[in-house]
Coordinates of C-alpha atoms in Angstrom, one line a residue:
M96 CA -0.9 -14.0 -6.2
D97 CA -1.5 -15.9 -3.0
Y98 CA -3.7 -14.5 -0.3
K99 CA -0.8 -14.9 2.3
Q100 CA 1.3 -12.5 0.4
I101 CA -1.5 -10.0 0.3
D102 CA -2.4 -10.3 4.0
E103 CA 1.5 -9.9 4.8
H104 CA 1.6 -6.8 2.7
S105 CA -1.4 -5.3 4.3
A106 CA 0.0 -6.0 7.7
V107 CA 3.2 -4.1 6.8
I108 CA 1.2 -1.1 5.5
R109 CA -1.0 -1.1 8.6
T110 CA 2.0 -1.3 11.0
L111 CA 3.9 1.5 9.0
K112 CA 1.1 3.9 9.6
E113 CA 1.9 4.0 13.4
N114 CA 5.4 2.6 13.7
D115 CA 8.8 2.5 11.8
I116 CA 9.5 -0.9 10.4
K117 CA 12.6 -3.1 9.7
I118 CA 12.4 -5.3 6.6
K119 CA 14.9 -7.5 4.8
P120 CA 14.8 -6.7 1.2
K121 CA 14.8 -9.4 -1.2
G122 CA 16.2 -9.5 -4.8
Y123 CA 19.1 -7.5 -6.3
S124 CA 17.1 -4.6 -7.7
M125 CA 18.6 -2.3 -5.1
Y126 CA 22.2 -3.8 -5.1
P127 CA 24.6 -2.5 -4.0
L128 CA 22.7 -0.5 -1.5
F129 CA 21.0 -3.8 -0.4
V130 CA 22.5 -7.2 -0.4
P131 CA 19.7 -9.8 0.1
G132 CA 20.0 -11.8 3.3
R133 CA 22.5 -9.5 4.9
D134 CA 20.9 -6.0 4.9
Y135 CA 17.9 -4.4 6.5
A136 CA 15.9 -1.4 5.5
V137 CA 14.4 0.8 8.2
I138 CA 11.3 2.4 6.8
T139 CA 9.0 5.3 8.2
H140 CA 5.5 6.6 7.1
I141 CA 5.7 9.5 5.0
E142 CA 3.4 11.9 3.2
P143 CA 4.3 11.6 -0.5
D144 CA 4.1 15.4 -1.0
K145 CA 7.2 15.5 1.1
L146 CA 9.3 13.1 -1.1
K147 CA 12.1 14.2 -3.2
K148 CA 14.2 12.9 -6.0
G149 CA 16.6 10.4 -4.7
D150 CA 14.4 9.1 -1.8
V151 CA 14.1 5.4 -1.6
V152 CA 10.4 4.5 -1.0
L153 CA 8.4 1.5 -0.2
Y154 CA 5.4 1.4 -2.7
R155 CA 2.9 -1.0 -3.9
R156 CA 3.0 -2.0 -7.6
H157 CA -0.3 -1.4 -9.5
D158 CA 0.1 -4.6 -11.7
N159 CA -1.3 -7.9 -11.3
T160 CA 1.2 -8.7 -8.5
G161 CA 0.5 -5.9 -6.1
I162 CA 3.8 -6.6 -4.5
L163 CA 5.7 -4.1 -2.3
V164 CA 8.8 -2.8 -3.8
L165 CA 11.7 -0.6 -2.4
H166 CA 13.0 1.7 -5.1
R167 CA 14.5 5.2 -5.6
V168 CA 12.5 8.1 -6.7
C169 CA 14.3 9.2 -10.0
R170 CA 11.6 11.9 -11.1
I171 CA 8.6 13.6 -9.9
D172 CA 6.1 15.6 -12.0
K173 CA 2.4 16.3 -12.3
N174 CA 1.8 12.8 -13.6
G175 CA 3.2 11.3 -10.4
F176 CA 6.4 9.4 -9.2
Y177 CA 8.9 7.7 -11.3
M178 CA 11.0 4.9 -9.7
V179 CA 14.1 2.9 -10.5
G180 CA 16.1 0.2 -8.7
D181 CA 19.8 1.0 -8.0
N182 CA 20.6 -2.2 -10.1
Q183 CA 18.2 -1.3 -12.9
S184 CA 17.9 1.2 -15.8
E185 CA 14.2 0.8 -16.5
I186 CA 12.2 3.5 -14.9
E187 CA 8.8 2.5 -13.6
G188 CA 5.8 5.1 -13.4
P189 CA 4.1 7.2 -13.2
L190 CA 2.8 6.0 -9.8
E191 CA 0.1 7.7 -7.9
K192 CA 0.9 8.9 -4.4
E193 CA -1.7 6.5 -3.0
C194 CA 0.7 3.8 -4.0
I195 CA 3.6 5.1 -1.7
H196 CA 3.7 3.9 2.0
G197 CA 7.0 4.7 3.4
K198 CA 10.4 6.1 3.0
L199 CA 13.9 4.6 3.8
I200 CA 15.4 6.3 6.8
A201 CA 18.3 3.9 7.6
V202 CA 20.0 0.9 6.4
E203 CA 21.3 -1.9 8.9
R204 CA 24.4 -3.7 7.8
N205 CA 26.1 -6.3 10.0
G206 CA 24.6 -4.8 13.0
R207 CA 25.4 -1.1 12.3
M208 CA 23.0 1.5 11.3
F209 CA 23.6 4.0 8.7
S210 CA 21.3 7.0 8.3
V211 CA 20.2 8.2 4.8
N212 CA 20.9 11.7 6.0
N213 CA 24.6 10.9 6.3
I214 CA 26.4 13.2 3.9
V215 CA 28.3 10.3 2.3
Y216 CA 25.3 8.4 1.7
R217 CA 23.5 11.3 0.1
F218 CA 26.4 12.2 -2.1
I219 CA 26.8 8.6 -3.5
S220 CA 23.0 8.3 -3.9
Y221 CA 23.0 11.6 -5.9
V222 CA 25.9 10.4 -8.1
W223 CA 24.4 6.9 -8.6
L224 CA 21.2 8.4 -9.8
L225 CA 23.0 10.8 -12.2
L226 CA 24.8 7.9 -13.6
R227 CA 21.6 5.8 -14.2
P228 CA 21.7 6.1 -18.0
V229 CA 25.3 4.8 -18.3
R230 CA 25.7 2.5 -15.1
M231 CA 24.4 -0.7 -16.9
P232 CA 26.7 -0.5 -19.8
V233 CA 29.7 0.5 -17.6
A234 CA 28.9 -2.5 -15.2
K235 CA 28.5 -4.9 -18.2
S236 CA 31.8 -3.7 -19.6
A237 CA 33.5 -4.1 -16.2
A238 CA 32.2 -7.6 -15.8
A239 CA 33.5 -8.5 -19.2
V240 CA 37.0 -7.3 -18.6
K241 CA 36.9 -9.0 -15.1
R242 CA 36.0 -12.3 -17.0
C243 CA 38.9 -11.8 -19.3
I244 CA 41.2 -11.3 -16.6
K245 CA 40.2 -14.5 -14.8
K246 CA 40.6 -16.4 -18.0
M247 CA 44.2 -14.9 -18.6
V248 CA 45.1 -15.7 -14.9
K249 CA 43.6 -19.3 -15.2
R250 CA 45.5 -19.9 -18.6
N251 CA 48.8 -18.5 -17.1
G252 CA 48.4 -20.8 -14.2
K253 CA 48.0 -23.8 -16.2
E254 CA 51.0 -23.0 -18.6
Q255 CA 53.4 -23.0 -15.6

Protein backbone atom coordinates (compact mmCIF):
# COMPACT_ATOMS: atom_id res chain seq x y z
CA MET A 1 0.00 0.00 0.00
CA ASP A 2 1.33 3.45 -0.76
CA TYR A 3 1.70 6.06 1.97
CA LYS A 4 -0.31 8.66 0.08
CA GLN A 5 -3.36 6.38 0.23
CA ILE A 6 -2.95 5.89 3.98
CA ASP A 7 -2.59 9.66 4.50
CA GLU A 8 -5.71 10.38 2.42
CA HIS A 9 -7.72 7.80 4.37
CA SER A 10 -6.51 9.18 7.69
CA ALA A 11 -7.51 12.70 6.61
CA VAL A 12 -10.99 11.46 5.68
CA ILE A 13 -11.42 9.80 9.06
CA ARG A 14 -10.14 12.87 10.96
CA THR A 15 -12.48 15.18 9.01
CA LEU A 16 -15.42 12.85 9.56
CA LYS A 17 -15.09 13.13 13.33
CA GLU A 18 -16.06 16.82 13.10
CA ASN A 19 -17.92 17.28 9.80
CA ASP A 20 -20.04 15.40 7.31
CA ILE A 21 -18.10 14.52 4.18
CA LYS A 22 -19.02 14.00 0.53
CA ILE A 23 -17.08 11.34 -1.33
CA LYS A 24 -17.25 9.86 -4.82
CA PRO A 25 -17.33 6.05 -4.45
CA LYS A 26 -15.13 4.05 -6.82
CA GLY A 27 -15.86 0.58 -8.15
CA TYR A 28 -19.09 -1.31 -8.66
CA SER A 29 -19.50 -3.11 -5.33
CA MET A 30 -22.42 -0.83 -4.39
CA TYR A 31 -24.04 -0.73 -7.83
CA PRO A 32 -26.89 0.12 -8.46
CA LEU A 33 -26.94 2.47 -5.44
CA PHE A 34 -23.73 4.14 -6.64
CA VAL A 35 -22.51 4.50 -10.21
CA PRO A 36 -18.78 5.33 -10.26
CA GLY A 37 -18.01 8.76 -11.65
CA ARG A 38 -21.61 9.94 -11.34
CA ASP A 39 -22.79 9.67 -7.73
CA TYR A 40 -21.61 11.03 -4.39
CA ALA A 41 -22.07 9.62 -0.90
CA VAL A 42 -22.69 11.99 2.02
CA ILE A 43 -21.29 10.41 5.18
CA THR A 44 -21.67 11.44 8.81
CA HIS A 45 -19.86 10.26 11.93
CA ILE A 46 -21.79 7.69 13.93
CA GLU A 47 -21.29 5.64 17.04
CA PRO A 48 -21.28 2.00 15.88
CA ASP A 49 -23.68 1.03 18.69
CA LYS A 50 -26.38 3.05 16.89
CA LEU A 51 -26.05 1.15 13.60
CA LYS A 52 -28.71 -1.22 12.38
CA LYS A 53 -29.07 -3.82 9.67
CA GLY A 54 -29.39 -2.13 6.28
CA ASP A 55 -27.28 0.94 7.11
CA VAL A 56 -24.51 1.75 4.62
CA VAL A 57 -21.28 2.45 6.47
CA LEU A 58 -17.76 3.64 5.77
CA TYR A 59 -15.23 1.32 7.35
CA ARG A 60 -11.55 0.49 7.15
CA ARG A 61 -10.68 -3.03 6.09
CA HIS A 62 -8.46 -4.99 8.47
CA ASP A 63 -6.48 -6.70 5.76
CA ASN A 64 -3.19 -5.83 4.14
CA THR A 65 -4.80 -2.99 2.14
CA GLY A 66 -6.46 -1.05 4.96
CA ILE A 67 -8.68 0.67 2.39
CA LEU A 68 -11.88 2.51 3.22
CA VAL A 69 -14.99 0.68 2.03
CA LEU A 70 -18.63 1.74 1.75
CA HIS A 71 -20.88 -1.31 2.19
CA ARG A 72 -24.20 -2.26 3.76
CA VAL A 73 -24.56 -3.84 7.21
CA CYS A 74 -26.25 -7.20 6.65
CA ARG A 75 -25.92 -8.62 10.16
CA ILE A 76 -24.88 -7.59 13.66
CA ASP A 77 -24.13 -10.06 16.43
CA LYS A 78 -21.90 -10.46 19.48
CA ASN A 79 -18.88 -11.07 17.22
CA GLY A 80 -19.27 -7.79 15.35
CA PHE A 81 -20.62 -6.33 12.13
CA TYR A 82 -21.03 -8.16 8.82
CA MET A 83 -20.99 -6.21 5.55
CA VAL A 84 -21.93 -6.83 1.94
CA GLY A 85 -21.82 -4.68 -1.17
CA ASP A 86 -25.12 -4.24 -3.02
CA ASN A 87 -23.52 -5.84 -6.09
CA GLN A 88 -21.92 -8.69 -4.15
CA SER A 89 -22.99 -11.88 -2.45
CA GLU A 90 -19.90 -12.51 -0.28
CA ILE A 91 -20.32 -11.33 3.30
CA GLU A 92 -17.33 -9.66 4.97
CA GLY A 93 -16.88 -9.88 8.70
CA PRO A 94 -17.04 -9.91 11.56
CA LEU A 95 -15.68 -6.38 11.83
CA GLU A 96 -14.99 -4.69 15.15
CA LYS A 97 -16.74 -1.42 15.87
CA GLU A 98 -13.39 0.40 15.81
CA CYS A 99 -13.25 -0.24 12.05
CA ILE A 100 -16.45 1.74 11.43
CA HIS A 101 -16.06 5.48 10.87
CA GLY A 102 -19.28 6.79 9.38
CA LYS A 103 -22.75 6.18 8.02
CA LEU A 104 -24.34 7.14 4.71
CA ILE A 105 -26.98 9.85 5.17
CA ALA A 106 -27.61 10.88 1.57
CA VAL A 107 -26.85 10.10 -2.05
CA GLU A 108 -26.21 12.90 -4.54
CA ARG A 109 -27.10 11.98 -8.11
CA ASN A 110 -27.02 14.46 -10.98
CA GLY A 111 -27.06 17.38 -8.53
CA ARG A 112 -30.07 16.10 -6.54
CA MET A 113 -29.85 14.85 -2.95
CA PHE A 114 -31.70 11.74 -1.79
CA SER A 115 -31.93 11.08 1.95
CA VAL A 116 -31.51 7.54 3.23
CA ASN A 117 -34.49 8.30 5.47
CA ASN A 118 -36.75 8.48 2.41
CA ILE A 119 -39.40 5.74 2.67
CA VAL A 120 -38.80 4.56 -0.93
CA TYR A 121 -35.05 4.26 -0.34
CA ARG A 122 -35.62 2.37 2.91
CA PHE A 123 -38.07 -0.05 1.27
CA ILE A 124 -35.80 -0.76 -1.71
CA SER A 125 -32.79 -1.21 0.60
CA TYR A 126 -34.73 -3.64 2.77
CA VAL A 127 -35.88 -5.72 -0.21
CA TRP A 128 -32.41 -5.62 -1.82
CA LEU A 129 -30.81 -6.96 1.36
CA LEU A 130 -33.52 -9.60 1.71
CA LEU A 131 -32.82 -10.79 -1.85
CA ARG A 132 -29.04 -11.07 -1.29
CA PRO A 133 -28.91 -14.88 -1.51
CA VAL A 134 -30.64 -14.95 -4.92
CA ARG A 135 -29.81 -11.63 -6.56
CA MET A 136 -26.53 -12.75 -8.19
CA PRO A 137 -28.03 -15.82 -9.91
CA VAL A 138 -31.04 -13.73 -10.99
CA ALA A 139 -28.76 -10.96 -12.33
CA LYS A 140 -26.63 -13.49 -14.23
CA SER A 141 -29.73 -15.12 -15.70
CA ALA A 142 -31.14 -11.74 -16.73
CA ALA A 143 -27.82 -10.83 -18.37
CA ALA A 144 -27.80 -14.15 -20.28
CA VAL A 145 -31.35 -13.56 -21.52
CA LYS A 146 -30.40 -10.03 -22.58
CA ARG A 147 -27.40 -11.36 -24.54
CA CYS A 148 -29.59 -13.95 -26.29
CA ILE A 149 -32.14 -11.31 -27.25
CA LYS A 150 -29.39 -9.06 -28.64
CA LYS A 151 -28.01 -11.95 -30.72
CA MET A 152 -31.47 -12.78 -32.08
CA VAL A 153 -32.16 -9.15 -32.96
CA LYS A 154 -28.75 -8.87 -34.61
CA ARG A 155 -29.33 -12.09 -36.61
CA ASN A 156 -32.80 -10.97 -37.70
CA GLY A 157 -31.39 -7.64 -38.82
CA LYS A 158 -28.76 -9.34 -41.01
CA GLU A 159 -31.29 -11.71 -42.62
CA GLN A 160 -33.44 -8.89 -43.97
